[in-house]
Coordinates of C-alpha atoms in Angstrom, one line a residue:
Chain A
X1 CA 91.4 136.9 71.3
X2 CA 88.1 135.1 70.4
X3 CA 88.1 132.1 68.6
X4 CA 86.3 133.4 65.8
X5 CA 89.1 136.4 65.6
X6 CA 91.6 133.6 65.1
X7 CA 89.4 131.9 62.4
X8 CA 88.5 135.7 60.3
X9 CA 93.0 136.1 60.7
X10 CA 93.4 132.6 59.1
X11 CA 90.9 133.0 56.2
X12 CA 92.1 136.6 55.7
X13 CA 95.9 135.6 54.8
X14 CA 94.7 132.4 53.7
X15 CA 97.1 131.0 56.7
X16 CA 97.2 128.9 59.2
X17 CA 100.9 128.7 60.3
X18 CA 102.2 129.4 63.8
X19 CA 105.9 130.3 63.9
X20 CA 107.7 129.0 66.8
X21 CA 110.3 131.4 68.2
X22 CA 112.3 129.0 69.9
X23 CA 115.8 131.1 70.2
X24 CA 119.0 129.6 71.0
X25 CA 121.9 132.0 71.0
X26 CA 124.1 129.4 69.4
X27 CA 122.4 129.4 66.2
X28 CA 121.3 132.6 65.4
X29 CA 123.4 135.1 62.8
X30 CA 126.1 136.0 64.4
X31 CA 126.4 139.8 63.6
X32 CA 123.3 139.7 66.1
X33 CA 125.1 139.2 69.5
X34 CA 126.7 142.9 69.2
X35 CA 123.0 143.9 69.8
X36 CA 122.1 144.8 73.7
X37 CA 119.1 142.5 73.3
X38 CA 120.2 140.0 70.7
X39 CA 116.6 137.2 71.5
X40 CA 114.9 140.1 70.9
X41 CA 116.6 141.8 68.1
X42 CA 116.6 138.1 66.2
X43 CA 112.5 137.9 67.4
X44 CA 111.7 141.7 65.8
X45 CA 113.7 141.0 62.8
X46 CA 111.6 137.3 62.5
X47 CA 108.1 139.0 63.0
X48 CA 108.8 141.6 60.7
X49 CA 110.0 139.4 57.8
X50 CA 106.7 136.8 58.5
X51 CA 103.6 138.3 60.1
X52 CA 101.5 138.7 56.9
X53 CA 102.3 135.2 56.4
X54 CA 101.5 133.0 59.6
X55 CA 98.8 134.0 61.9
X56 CA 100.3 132.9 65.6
X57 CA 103.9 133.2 66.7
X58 CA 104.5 130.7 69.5
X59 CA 107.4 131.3 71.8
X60 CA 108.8 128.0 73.7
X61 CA 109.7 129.7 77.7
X62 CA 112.5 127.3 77.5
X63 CA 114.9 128.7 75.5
X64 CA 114.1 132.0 77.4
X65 CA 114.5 130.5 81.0
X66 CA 117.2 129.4 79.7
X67 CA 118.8 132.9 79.8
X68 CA 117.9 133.5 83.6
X69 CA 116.6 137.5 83.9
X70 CA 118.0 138.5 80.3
X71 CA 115.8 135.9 78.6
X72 CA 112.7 136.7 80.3
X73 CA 113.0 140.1 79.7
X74 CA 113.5 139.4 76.3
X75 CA 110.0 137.5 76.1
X76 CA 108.4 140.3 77.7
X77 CA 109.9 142.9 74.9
X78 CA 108.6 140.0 72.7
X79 CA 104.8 139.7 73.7
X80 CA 104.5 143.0 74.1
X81 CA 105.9 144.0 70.7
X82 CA 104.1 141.8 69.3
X83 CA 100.3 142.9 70.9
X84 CA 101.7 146.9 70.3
X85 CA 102.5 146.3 66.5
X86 CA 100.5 143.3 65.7
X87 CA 97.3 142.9 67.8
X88 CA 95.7 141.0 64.8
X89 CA 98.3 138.3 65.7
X90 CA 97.4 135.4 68.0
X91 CA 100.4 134.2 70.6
X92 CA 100.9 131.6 72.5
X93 CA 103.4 130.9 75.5
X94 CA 104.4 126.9 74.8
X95 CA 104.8 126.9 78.6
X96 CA 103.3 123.1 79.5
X97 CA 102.5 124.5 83.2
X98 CA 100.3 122.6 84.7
X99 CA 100.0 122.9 88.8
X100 CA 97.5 122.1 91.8
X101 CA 94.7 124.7 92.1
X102 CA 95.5 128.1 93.6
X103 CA 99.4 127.4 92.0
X104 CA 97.8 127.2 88.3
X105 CA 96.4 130.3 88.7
X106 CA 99.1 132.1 89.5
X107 CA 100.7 130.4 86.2
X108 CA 97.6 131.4 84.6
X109 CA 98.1 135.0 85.7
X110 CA 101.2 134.9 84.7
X111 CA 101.1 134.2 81.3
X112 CA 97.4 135.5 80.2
X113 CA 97.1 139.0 82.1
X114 CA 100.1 139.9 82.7
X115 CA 102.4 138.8 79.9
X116 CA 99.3 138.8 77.9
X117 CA 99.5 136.2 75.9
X118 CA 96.7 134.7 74.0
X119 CA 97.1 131.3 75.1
X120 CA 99.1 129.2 77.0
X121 CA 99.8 124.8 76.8
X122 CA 99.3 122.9 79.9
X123 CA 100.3 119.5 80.5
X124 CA 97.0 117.6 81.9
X125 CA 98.6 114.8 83.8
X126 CA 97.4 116.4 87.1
X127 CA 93.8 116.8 85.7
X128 CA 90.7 118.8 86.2
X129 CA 91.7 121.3 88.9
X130 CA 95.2 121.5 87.8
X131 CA 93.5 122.9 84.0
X132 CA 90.5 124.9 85.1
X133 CA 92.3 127.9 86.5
X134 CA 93.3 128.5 83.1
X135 CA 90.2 128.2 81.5
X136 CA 88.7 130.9 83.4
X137 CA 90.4 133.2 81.8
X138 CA 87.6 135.0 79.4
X139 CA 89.0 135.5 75.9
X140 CA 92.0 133.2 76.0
X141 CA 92.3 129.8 75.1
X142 CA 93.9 126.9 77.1
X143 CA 96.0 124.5 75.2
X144 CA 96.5 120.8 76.2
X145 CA 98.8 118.6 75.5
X146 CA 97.2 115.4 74.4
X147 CA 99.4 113.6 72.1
X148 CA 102.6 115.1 71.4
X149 CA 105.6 114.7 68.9
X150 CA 108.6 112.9 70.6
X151 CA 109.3 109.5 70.9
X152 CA 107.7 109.4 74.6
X153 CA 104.4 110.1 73.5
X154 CA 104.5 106.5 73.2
X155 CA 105.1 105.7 77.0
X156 CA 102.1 106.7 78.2
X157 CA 100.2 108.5 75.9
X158 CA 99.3 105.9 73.5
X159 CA 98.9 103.2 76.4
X160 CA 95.0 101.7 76.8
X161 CA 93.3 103.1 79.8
X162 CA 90.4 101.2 80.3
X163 CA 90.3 100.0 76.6
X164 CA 90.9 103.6 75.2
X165 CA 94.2 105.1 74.8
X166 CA 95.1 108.1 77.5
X167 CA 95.4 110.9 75.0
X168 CA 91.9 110.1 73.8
X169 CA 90.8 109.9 77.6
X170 CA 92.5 113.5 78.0
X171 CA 90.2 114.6 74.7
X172 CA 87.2 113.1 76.2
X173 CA 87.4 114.0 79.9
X174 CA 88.5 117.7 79.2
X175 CA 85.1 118.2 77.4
X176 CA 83.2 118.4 80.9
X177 CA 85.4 120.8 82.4
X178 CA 84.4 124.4 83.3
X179 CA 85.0 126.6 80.4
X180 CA 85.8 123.7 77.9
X181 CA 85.0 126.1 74.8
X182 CA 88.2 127.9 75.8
X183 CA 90.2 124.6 75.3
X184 CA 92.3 123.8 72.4
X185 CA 94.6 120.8 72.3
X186 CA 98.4 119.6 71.1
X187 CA 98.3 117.0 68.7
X188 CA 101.8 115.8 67.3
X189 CA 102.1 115.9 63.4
X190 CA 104.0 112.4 62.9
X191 CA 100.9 110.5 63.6
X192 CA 98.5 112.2 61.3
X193 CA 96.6 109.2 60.5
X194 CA 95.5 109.6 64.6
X195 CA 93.8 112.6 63.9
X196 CA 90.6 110.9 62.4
X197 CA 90.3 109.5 65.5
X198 CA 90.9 112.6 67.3
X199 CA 88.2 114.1 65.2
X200 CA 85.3 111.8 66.4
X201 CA 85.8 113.3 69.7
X202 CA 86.7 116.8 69.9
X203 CA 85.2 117.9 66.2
X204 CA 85.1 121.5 67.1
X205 CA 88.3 122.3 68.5
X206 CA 91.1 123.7 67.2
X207 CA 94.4 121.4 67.3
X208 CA 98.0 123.2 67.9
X209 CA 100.5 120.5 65.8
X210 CA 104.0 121.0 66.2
X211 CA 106.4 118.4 64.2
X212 CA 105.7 119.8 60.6
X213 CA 109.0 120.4 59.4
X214 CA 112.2 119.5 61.6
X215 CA 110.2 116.6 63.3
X216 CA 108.6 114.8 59.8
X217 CA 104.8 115.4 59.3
X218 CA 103.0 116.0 56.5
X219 CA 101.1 118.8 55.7
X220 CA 98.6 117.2 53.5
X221 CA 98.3 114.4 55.6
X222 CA 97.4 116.5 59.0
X223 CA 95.0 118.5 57.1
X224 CA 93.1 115.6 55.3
X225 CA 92.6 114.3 58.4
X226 CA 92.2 116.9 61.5
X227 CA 90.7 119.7 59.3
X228 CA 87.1 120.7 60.1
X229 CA 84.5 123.3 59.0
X230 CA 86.1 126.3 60.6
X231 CA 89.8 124.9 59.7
X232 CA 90.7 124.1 63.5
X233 CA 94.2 123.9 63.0
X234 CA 97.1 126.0 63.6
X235 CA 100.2 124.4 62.1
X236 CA 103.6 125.3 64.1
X237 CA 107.2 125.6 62.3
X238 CA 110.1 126.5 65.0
X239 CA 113.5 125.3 63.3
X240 CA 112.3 124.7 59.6
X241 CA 111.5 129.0 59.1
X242 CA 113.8 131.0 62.0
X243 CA 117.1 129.0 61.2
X244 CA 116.6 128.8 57.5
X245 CA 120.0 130.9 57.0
X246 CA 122.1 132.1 59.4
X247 CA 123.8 134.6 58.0
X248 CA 122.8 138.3 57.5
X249 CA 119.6 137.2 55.0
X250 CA 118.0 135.2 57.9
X251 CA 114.6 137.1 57.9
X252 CA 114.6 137.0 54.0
X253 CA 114.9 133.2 54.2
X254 CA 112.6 132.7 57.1
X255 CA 109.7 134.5 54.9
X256 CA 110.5 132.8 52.1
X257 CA 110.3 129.3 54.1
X258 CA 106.9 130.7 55.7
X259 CA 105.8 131.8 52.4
X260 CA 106.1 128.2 50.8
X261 CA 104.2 126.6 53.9
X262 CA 101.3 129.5 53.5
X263 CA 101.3 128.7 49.9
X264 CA 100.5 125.4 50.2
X265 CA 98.1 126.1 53.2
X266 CA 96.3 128.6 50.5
X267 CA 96.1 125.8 47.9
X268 CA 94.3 123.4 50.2
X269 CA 92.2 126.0 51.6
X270 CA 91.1 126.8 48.4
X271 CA 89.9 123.2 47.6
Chain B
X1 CA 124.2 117.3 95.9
X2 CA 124.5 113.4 96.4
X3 CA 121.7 111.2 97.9
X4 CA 123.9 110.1 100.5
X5 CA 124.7 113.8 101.5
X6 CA 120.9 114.3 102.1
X7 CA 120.3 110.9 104.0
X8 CA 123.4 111.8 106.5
X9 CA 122.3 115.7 106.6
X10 CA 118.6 113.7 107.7
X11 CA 120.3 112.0 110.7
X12 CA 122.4 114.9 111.9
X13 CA 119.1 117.6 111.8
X14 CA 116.7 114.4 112.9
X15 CA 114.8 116.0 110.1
X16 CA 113.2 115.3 106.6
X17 CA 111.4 118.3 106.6
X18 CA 111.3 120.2 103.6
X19 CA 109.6 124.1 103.2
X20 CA 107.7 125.3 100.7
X21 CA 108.8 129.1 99.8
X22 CA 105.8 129.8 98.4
X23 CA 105.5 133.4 98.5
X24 CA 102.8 135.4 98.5
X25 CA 102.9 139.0 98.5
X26 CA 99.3 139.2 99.6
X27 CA 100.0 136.9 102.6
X28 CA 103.5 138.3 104.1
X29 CA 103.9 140.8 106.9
X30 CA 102.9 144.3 105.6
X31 CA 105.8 145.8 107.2
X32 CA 108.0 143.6 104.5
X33 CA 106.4 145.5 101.5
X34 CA 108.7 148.4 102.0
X35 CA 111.5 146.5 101.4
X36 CA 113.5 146.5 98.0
X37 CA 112.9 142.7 97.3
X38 CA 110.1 141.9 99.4
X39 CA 109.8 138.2 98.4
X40 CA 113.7 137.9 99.1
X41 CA 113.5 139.5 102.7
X42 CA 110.6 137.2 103.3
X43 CA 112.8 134.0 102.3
X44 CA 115.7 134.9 104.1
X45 CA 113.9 135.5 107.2
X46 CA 112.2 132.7 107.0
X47 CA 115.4 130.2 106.3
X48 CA 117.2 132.0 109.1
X49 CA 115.1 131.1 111.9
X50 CA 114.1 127.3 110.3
X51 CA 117.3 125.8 108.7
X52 CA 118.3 124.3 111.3
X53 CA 114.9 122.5 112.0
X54 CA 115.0 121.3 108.2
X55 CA 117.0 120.0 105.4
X56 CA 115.4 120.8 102.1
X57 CA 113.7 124.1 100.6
X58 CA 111.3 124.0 98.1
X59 CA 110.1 127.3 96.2
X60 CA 107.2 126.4 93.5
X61 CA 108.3 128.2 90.6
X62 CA 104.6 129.5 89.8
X63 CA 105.2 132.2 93.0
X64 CA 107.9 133.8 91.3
X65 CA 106.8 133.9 87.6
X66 CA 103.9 135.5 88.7
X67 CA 105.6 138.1 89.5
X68 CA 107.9 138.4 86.5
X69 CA 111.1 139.7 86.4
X70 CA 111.2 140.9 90.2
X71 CA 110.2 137.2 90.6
X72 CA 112.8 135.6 89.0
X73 CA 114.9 138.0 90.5
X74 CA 113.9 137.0 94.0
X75 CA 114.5 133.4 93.1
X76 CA 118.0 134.0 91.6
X77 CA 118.5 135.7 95.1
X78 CA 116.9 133.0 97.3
X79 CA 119.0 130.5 95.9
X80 CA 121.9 132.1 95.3
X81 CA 121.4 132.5 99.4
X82 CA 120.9 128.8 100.3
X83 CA 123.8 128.1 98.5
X84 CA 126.5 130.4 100.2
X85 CA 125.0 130.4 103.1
X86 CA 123.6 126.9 103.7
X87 CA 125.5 124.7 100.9
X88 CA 124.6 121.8 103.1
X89 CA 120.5 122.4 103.0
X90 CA 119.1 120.3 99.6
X91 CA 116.9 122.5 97.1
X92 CA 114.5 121.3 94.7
X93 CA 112.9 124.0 91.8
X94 CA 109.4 122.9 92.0
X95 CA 108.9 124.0 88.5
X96 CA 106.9 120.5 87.3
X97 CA 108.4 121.0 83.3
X98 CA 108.8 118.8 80.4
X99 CA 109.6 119.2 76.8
X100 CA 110.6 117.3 73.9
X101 CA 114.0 116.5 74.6
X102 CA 116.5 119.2 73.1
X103 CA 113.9 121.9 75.4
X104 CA 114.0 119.5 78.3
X105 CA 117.9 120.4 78.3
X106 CA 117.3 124.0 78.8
X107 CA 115.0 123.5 81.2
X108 CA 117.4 120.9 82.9
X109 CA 120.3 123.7 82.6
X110 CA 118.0 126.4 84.0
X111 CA 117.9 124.8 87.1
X112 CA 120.3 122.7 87.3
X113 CA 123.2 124.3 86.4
X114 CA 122.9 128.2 85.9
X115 CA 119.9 128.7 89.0
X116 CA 122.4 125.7 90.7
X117 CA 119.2 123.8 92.3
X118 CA 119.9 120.3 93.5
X119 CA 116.8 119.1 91.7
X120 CA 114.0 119.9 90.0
X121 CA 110.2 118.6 89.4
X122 CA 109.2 117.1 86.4
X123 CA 105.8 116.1 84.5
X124 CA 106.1 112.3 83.1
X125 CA 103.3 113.2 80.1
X126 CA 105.9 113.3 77.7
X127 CA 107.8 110.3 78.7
X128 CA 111.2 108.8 78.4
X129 CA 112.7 111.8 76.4
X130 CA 111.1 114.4 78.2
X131 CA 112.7 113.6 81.1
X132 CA 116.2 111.8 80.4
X133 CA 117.8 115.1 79.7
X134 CA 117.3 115.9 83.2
X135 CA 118.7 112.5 84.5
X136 CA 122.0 113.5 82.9
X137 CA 123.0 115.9 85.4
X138 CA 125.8 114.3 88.1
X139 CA 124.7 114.2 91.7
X140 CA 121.4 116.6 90.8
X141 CA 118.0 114.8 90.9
X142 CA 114.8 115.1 88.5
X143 CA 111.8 114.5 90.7
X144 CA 109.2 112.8 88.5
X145 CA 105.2 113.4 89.7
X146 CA 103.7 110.3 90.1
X147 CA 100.6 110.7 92.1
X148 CA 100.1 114.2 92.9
X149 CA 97.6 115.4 96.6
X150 CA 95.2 117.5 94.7
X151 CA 91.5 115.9 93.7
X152 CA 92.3 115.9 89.8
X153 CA 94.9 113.2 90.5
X154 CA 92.2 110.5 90.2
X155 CA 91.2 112.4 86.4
X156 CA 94.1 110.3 85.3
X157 CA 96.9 109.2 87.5
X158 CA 94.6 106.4 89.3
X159 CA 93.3 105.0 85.7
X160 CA 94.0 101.5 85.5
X161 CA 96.3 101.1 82.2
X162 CA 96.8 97.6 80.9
X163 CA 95.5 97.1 84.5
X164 CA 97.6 98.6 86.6
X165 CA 97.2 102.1 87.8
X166 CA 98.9 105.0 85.5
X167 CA 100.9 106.5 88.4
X168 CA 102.3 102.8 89.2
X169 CA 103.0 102.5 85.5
X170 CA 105.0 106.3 85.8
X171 CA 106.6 104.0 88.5
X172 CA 107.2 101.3 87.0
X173 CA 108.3 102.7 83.5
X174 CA 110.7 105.7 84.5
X175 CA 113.1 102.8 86.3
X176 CA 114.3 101.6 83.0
X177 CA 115.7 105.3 82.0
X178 CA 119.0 106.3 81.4
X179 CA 120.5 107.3 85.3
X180 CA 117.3 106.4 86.6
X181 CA 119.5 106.7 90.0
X182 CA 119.0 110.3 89.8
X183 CA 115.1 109.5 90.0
X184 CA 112.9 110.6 93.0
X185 CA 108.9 111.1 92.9
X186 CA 106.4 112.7 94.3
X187 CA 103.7 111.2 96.1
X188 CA 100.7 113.0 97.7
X189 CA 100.1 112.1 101.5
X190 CA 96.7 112.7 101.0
X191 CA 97.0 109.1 100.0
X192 CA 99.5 107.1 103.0
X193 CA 98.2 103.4 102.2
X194 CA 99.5 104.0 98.5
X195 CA 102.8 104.2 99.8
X196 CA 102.9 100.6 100.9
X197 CA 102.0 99.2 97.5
X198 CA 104.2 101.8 96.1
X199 CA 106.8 100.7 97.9
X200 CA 106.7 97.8 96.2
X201 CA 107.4 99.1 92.9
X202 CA 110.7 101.5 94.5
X203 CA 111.9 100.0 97.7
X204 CA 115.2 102.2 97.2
X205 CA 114.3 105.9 96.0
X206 CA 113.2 109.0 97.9
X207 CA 109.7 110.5 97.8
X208 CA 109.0 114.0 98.1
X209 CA 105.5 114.0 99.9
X210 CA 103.7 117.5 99.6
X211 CA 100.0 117.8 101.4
X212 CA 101.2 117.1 105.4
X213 CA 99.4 119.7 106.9
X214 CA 97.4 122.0 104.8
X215 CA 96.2 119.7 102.5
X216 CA 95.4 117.0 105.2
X217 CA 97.7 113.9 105.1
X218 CA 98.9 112.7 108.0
X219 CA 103.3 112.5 109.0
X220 CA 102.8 109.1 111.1
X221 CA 100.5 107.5 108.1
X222 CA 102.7 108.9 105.9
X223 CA 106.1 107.4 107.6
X224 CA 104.4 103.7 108.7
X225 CA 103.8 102.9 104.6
X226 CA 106.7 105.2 103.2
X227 CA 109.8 105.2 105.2
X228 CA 112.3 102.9 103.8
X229 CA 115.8 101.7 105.3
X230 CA 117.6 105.0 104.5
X231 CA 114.5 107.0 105.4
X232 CA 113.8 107.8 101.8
X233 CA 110.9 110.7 102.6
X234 CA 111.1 114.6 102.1
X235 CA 108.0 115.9 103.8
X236 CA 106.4 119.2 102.3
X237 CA 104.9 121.6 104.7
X238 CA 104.6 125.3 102.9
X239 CA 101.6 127.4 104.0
X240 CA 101.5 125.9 107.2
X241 CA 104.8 126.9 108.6
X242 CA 105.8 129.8 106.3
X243 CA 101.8 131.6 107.1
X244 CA 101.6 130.4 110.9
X245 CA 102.3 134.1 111.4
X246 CA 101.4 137.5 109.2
X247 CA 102.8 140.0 112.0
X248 CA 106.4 140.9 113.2
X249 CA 106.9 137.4 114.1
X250 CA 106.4 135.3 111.3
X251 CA 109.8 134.1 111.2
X252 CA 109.9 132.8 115.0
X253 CA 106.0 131.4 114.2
X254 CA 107.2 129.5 111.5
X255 CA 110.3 127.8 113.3
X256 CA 107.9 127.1 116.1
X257 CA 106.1 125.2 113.2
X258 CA 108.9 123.7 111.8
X259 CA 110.1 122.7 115.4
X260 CA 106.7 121.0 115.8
X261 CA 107.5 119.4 112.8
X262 CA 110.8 118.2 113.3
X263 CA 110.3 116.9 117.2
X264 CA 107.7 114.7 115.6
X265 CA 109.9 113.5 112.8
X266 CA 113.2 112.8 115.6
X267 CA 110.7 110.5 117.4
X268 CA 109.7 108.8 114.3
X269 CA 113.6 108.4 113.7
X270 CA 114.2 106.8 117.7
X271 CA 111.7 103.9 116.7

């Protein structure tokens, strides 16, 4: 999907939310597990509840890996579900990959052409060789993580490299890298008042923040600061929309938790 | 698998070799395609006729994903294999993850616990929490990358933070974790005279050093700055032995590679 695909979806349903299917067996309804596929039974009934309200669905390969064979089957029924009955949709496989050269690719390949996924995050820690693979994937967008939600972002993300913190290095040196237009990058939601920052350098991009929701941010907050002409955000929810019940009403309560998010994304898109 | 266990499994095979199974159905015998599970065949032919010469295996994740479920499939088998049939050879997932830290646990009991790897690579982007759920696994190791062979490792890993280089700080930092015991690292050997100054900053753990070979680093450069008083180095060679041959006898090529190898390693050892 282009980038200007993604920005026609989000002004269309007046959304930008990203759902994060992040599935853990021990917490979804329980009438589900009687089902041969019950990731992917949970995942259909999810999409079908919440795809005229959020415009990416994000699932984490975790919790799938997690599963050995069954689990990535289940993310292949997923993805391809999803492109079959929702092509408007934009995916991404939260994957954080991230290898030396001809061992990206195959990641790359992985997860772009033959999953088919729109996107995939990287990790840059292993820099310019390890990311470019990706990018030269025509159509599909590369996502890096720059400054992320946990606690440990503060390890070495935050710490001053040569005077300027490393996630801000990771902005700045991406932009000469083959490709960079296909680049978007993970920017954690508890330090909104960074994304100003983050603006000066990478004005055009689109950001992927997770930690709205379960992890604290602020909706308003992110969105006074890291919004730009063409919106350039996609705002994930994982926990906050797929576990709002979990009882037999599950999907019914994950819309209506996605519909109060792209309600309030509609009112500040309207301003 | 304890550390101990690997340093006396060292001295018995006068060996710290470790192979890559890096498969590559492109670059295997042709007569192995008409197999059933031609990346599996591959494996065990190639761990028959070099596990003696060895004492680690190391498949890179990326080879198998690319292949989806057949190459998870092939994994489950190849180390299913090494553990029945070789339960005293040490195996590290060379998967290079890292989440926030609840996703970090199912990555952690991916491959630690259900895939049953003794260890498995990890990213240090995310810091403390990303990684500490993979520290709390008894007698399993989380092999943090600290300075990585490829060229993009000086994008970022050599920056000078607060003055001292970022992969010294990775160093430097990651001691102070929760069962930082369970800690080892890898370090490129495409850089030997790091290891002495490294040294300095973890006299005690074991390094996993891919790039001997192939990539161009050198074993006796490597050993003179690396070794430490319990050996404390896990050499990677993967293309190199595992490709010496693409006929019928691949598998005796590759022990004669691995024998190479390992005669230069007992040496090392009779200093």
């Amino acid at each position: 999907m282009t980038t200007q695909q993604l920005i026609d979806q989000i002004k269309k349903k007046q959304s930008f939310l990203c759902i994060g299917l992040d599935v853990d067996l021990n917490k979804i309804p329980k009438h589900l597990l009687k089902e041969e596929d019950p990731i992917f039974a949970f995942n259909k009934a999810i999409i079908e509840a919440t795809h005229h309200l959020c415009v990416a669905y994000k699932p984490n390969t975790a919790f799938y890996e997690a599963y050995g064979i069954k689990g990535w089957q289940a993310l292949e029924k997923t993805i391809n579900y999803l492109n079959k009955n929702h092509p408007e949709i934009y995916t991404i496989a939260d994957a954080k990959r991230g290898d030396i050269g001809n061992t990206s690719t195959m990641y790359a390949k992985a997860f772009l052409e033959d999953l088919g996924f729109d996107s995939v995050t990287v990790a840059p820690y292993m820099g310019k060789d390890s990311v470019e693979p990706f990018l030269a994937f025509k159509d599909k967008h590369t996502i890096l993580l720059a400054l992320t939600s946990n606690q440990g972002a503060f390890d070495f993300q935050t710490k001053s490299v040569d005077g300027v913190e490393l996630y801000k290095q990771v902005l700045e040196t991406s932009k000469s890298w083959k490709n960079a237009e296909n680049l978007m990058y993970v920017v954690g939601a508890t330090k909104a008042e960074f994304l100003a920052d983050i603006r000066k350098i990478i004005p055009e991009s689109f950001l992927l923040v997770p930690g709205v929701g379960a992890q604290g941010g602020n909706l308003q907050e992110v969105c006074k600061y890291g919004m730009n002409k063409s919106i350039g955000l996609l705002i994930n929810s994982s926990r906050g929309i797929i576990y709002a019940s979990q009882d037999g009403d599950f999907a019914e309560a994950a819309a209506q938790k996605a519909e109060e998010l792209q309600l309030q994304m509609s009112e500040i898109l309207s301003l």
